[in-house]
């Protein structure tokens, strides 16, 4: 069945460091791929998405490219800020638009 | 409203008690989803409504879980005879159409069964 695997956290970085959070998936067909972010005490928010192979989603300095050949959708940001501290979830779309989530990766950014 | 509203925000239930969790989606949103998020895990799909029709309930973990959306707007997730393993955050999400657009999540109801 469809599934998503994310790198385990926590990921701890200094401000302005480069961020990569790995995400790989297993799916039948051609799902859409998403990154959601959950800030402390808040609900899940859509960060970015890509709907087909080689698409690049981007938002707030974050980006991820839909790589069909490696079944990956790694999240990157060139220079993280303290305000980026949150839990990041990779997800893919299944039947009836249900989302299948990874376990989440906690990011902590220190000044 | 401006976002997806869920109530109550927190619920403590004694084991064996029935609970009802409410979701007010964004006005006019056709699709409504319920997810269960255990501590330290990603959300897991429970059920999906398109308007008032429950099109997918494959994620409901047992027949103690029941969801409804009788008029195609507000939805209620009911859990009968709660067990400790039901402790989780229950998330509701809605979308204005059925396309692959991502959707808007509520802040969730944190259920603790003691």
Coordinates of N, CA, C and O in Angstrom, one line a residue, chain A residues 32 34 36 38 41 43-44 46 49 51 89 93-99 101-104, chain B residues 9 33 35 37 40-43 45 48 55-56 58 91 98-103 105-106:
Chain A
X32 N -0.1 13.1 -5.6 CA 0.4 14.5 -5.3 C 1.2 14.3 -4.0 O 0.9 13.5 -3.2
X34 N 3.0 16.5 -0.6 CA 2.8 17.7 0.2 C 3.8 17.7 1.3 O 4.3 16.7 1.8
X36 N 3.5 19.5 5.1 CA 2.7 20.2 6.1 C 3.6 20.6 7.3 O 4.6 19.9 7.6
X38 N 3.6 22.0 11.4 CA 2.8 22.1 12.7 C 3.6 22.9 13.7 O 4.6 22.4 14.2
X41 N 1.5 24.4 19.3 CA 0.2 24.9 19.8 C -0.8 25.2 18.6 O -1.9 25.7 18.8
X43 N -2.5 24.2 14.5 CA -2.9 23.1 13.6 C -2.0 23.0 12.5 O -1.1 23.8 12.2
X44 N -2.2 21.9 11.7 CA -1.4 21.6 10.5 C -1.6 22.6 9.5 O -2.8 23.0 9.2
X46 N -0.6 23.7 5.4 CA 0.1 23.3 4.1 C 1.3 24.2 3.9 O 1.1 25.5 3.8
X49 N 3.4 22.0 -2.1 CA 2.9 20.8 -2.8 C 3.4 20.7 -4.2 O 3.9 21.7 -4.8
X51 N 2.3 18.3 -7.8 CA 1.3 17.4 -8.3 C 1.8 16.4 -9.3 O 1.1 15.5 -9.6
X89 N 5.7 17.5 8.3 CA 5.2 16.2 7.9 C 5.2 16.2 6.4 O 4.6 17.1 5.7
X93 N -1.1 12.0 -1.5 CA -2.5 11.8 -1.6 C -2.9 10.4 -2.1 O -2.3 9.9 -3.0
X94 N -4.0 9.9 -1.4 CA -4.5 8.6 -1.8 C -5.9 8.7 -2.4 O -6.3 9.8 -2.8
X95 N -6.6 7.6 -2.4 CA -7.9 7.7 -3.0 C -8.8 8.6 -2.2 O -8.7 8.8 -1.0
X96 N -9.8 9.2 -2.9 CA -10.7 10.2 -2.3 C -10.0 11.4 -1.6 O -10.5 12.0 -0.7
X97 N -8.8 11.7 -2.1 CA -8.0 12.8 -1.6 C -7.5 12.6 -0.2 O -7.1 13.6 0.5
X98 N -7.6 11.4 0.4 CA -7.1 11.2 1.8 C -5.6 11.4 1.7 O -4.9 11.2 0.7
X99 N -5.0 12.0 2.8 CA -3.6 12.1 2.9 C -3.0 11.0 3.7 O -3.5 10.7 4.8
X101 N 0.3 10.4 5.8 CA 1.4 11.2 6.4 C 2.6 10.3 6.8 O 2.4 9.1 7.2
X102 N 3.8 10.9 6.8 CA 4.9 10.3 7.5 C 4.8 10.6 9.0 O 3.8 11.3 9.4
X103 N 5.7 10.1 9.8 CA 5.7 10.3 11.2 C 6.0 11.7 11.7 O 5.8 12.0 12.9
X104 N 6.6 12.5 10.8 CA 6.9 13.8 11.2 C 8.4 14.0 11.7 O 9.0 13.0 12.2
Chain B
X9 N -11.8 21.8 22.7 CA -10.4 21.8 22.4 C -9.7 20.7 23.1 O -8.8 20.0 22.6
X33 N -12.8 15.8 6.2 CA -12.0 14.6 6.6 C -11.9 14.6 8.1 O -11.7 15.7 8.8
X35 N -9.1 12.9 11.0 CA -7.8 12.2 11.2 C -7.6 12.0 12.7 O -8.1 12.8 13.5
X37 N -4.4 11.6 15.4 CA -3.0 11.8 15.5 C -2.5 11.4 16.9 O -2.8 12.1 17.9
X40 N 3.3 12.0 19.0 CA 4.6 11.7 18.3 C 4.5 11.1 16.9 O 5.5 10.6 16.3
X41 N 3.3 11.0 16.4 CA 3.0 10.3 15.1 C 2.4 11.3 14.1 O 1.9 12.3 14.5
X42 N 2.4 10.9 12.9 CA 1.6 11.6 11.9 C 0.2 11.3 11.9 O -0.2 10.3 12.5
X43 N -0.7 12.2 11.4 CA -2.1 12.0 11.4 C -2.4 10.7 10.6 O -1.8 10.5 9.5
X45 N -5.7 8.8 8.6 CA -7.0 9.0 8.1 C -8.0 8.1 8.8 O -7.8 6.9 9.0
X48 N -14.0 10.1 5.4 CA -14.2 11.2 4.4 C -15.6 11.4 4.1 O -16.3 10.4 3.8
X55 N -18.2 8.8 2.0 CA -17.7 8.0 0.9 C -16.6 7.0 1.3 O -16.3 6.1 0.5
X56 N -15.9 7.2 2.4 CA -14.8 6.4 2.8 C -14.7 6.4 4.3 O -14.6 7.4 4.9
X58 N -12.9 3.7 5.7 CA -12.0 2.6 5.9 C -11.0 2.8 7.0 O -10.4 1.8 7.5
X91 N -8.2 15.4 14.4 CA -8.2 16.5 13.5 C -9.3 16.4 12.5 O -9.6 15.4 11.9
X98 N -13.2 18.8 -4.7 CA -12.6 17.4 -4.5 C -11.3 17.2 -5.2 O -10.8 16.1 -5.3
X99 N -10.7 18.3 -5.7 CA -9.5 18.2 -6.4 C -8.3 18.1 -5.5 O -8.4 18.2 -4.3
X100 N -7.1 17.9 -6.0 CA -5.9 17.7 -5.2 C -5.3 19.0 -4.9 O -4.4 19.5 -5.5
X101 N -5.9 19.6 -3.8 CA -5.5 21.0 -3.5 C -4.9 21.1 -2.1 O -4.5 22.2 -1.7
X102 N -4.8 20.0 -1.4 CA -4.5 20.2 0.0 C -5.7 20.7 0.7 O -6.6 21.2 0.0
X103 N -5.8 20.7 2.0 CA -7.0 21.2 2.6 C -6.6 21.9 3.9 O -5.5 21.9 4.4
X105 N -6.8 22.4 7.9 CA -7.0 21.7 9.1 C -7.5 22.5 10.2 O -7.1 23.7 10.3
X106 N -8.3 22.0 11.1 CA -8.6 22.6 12.4 C -7.5 22.4 13.4 O -6.5 21.6 13.1

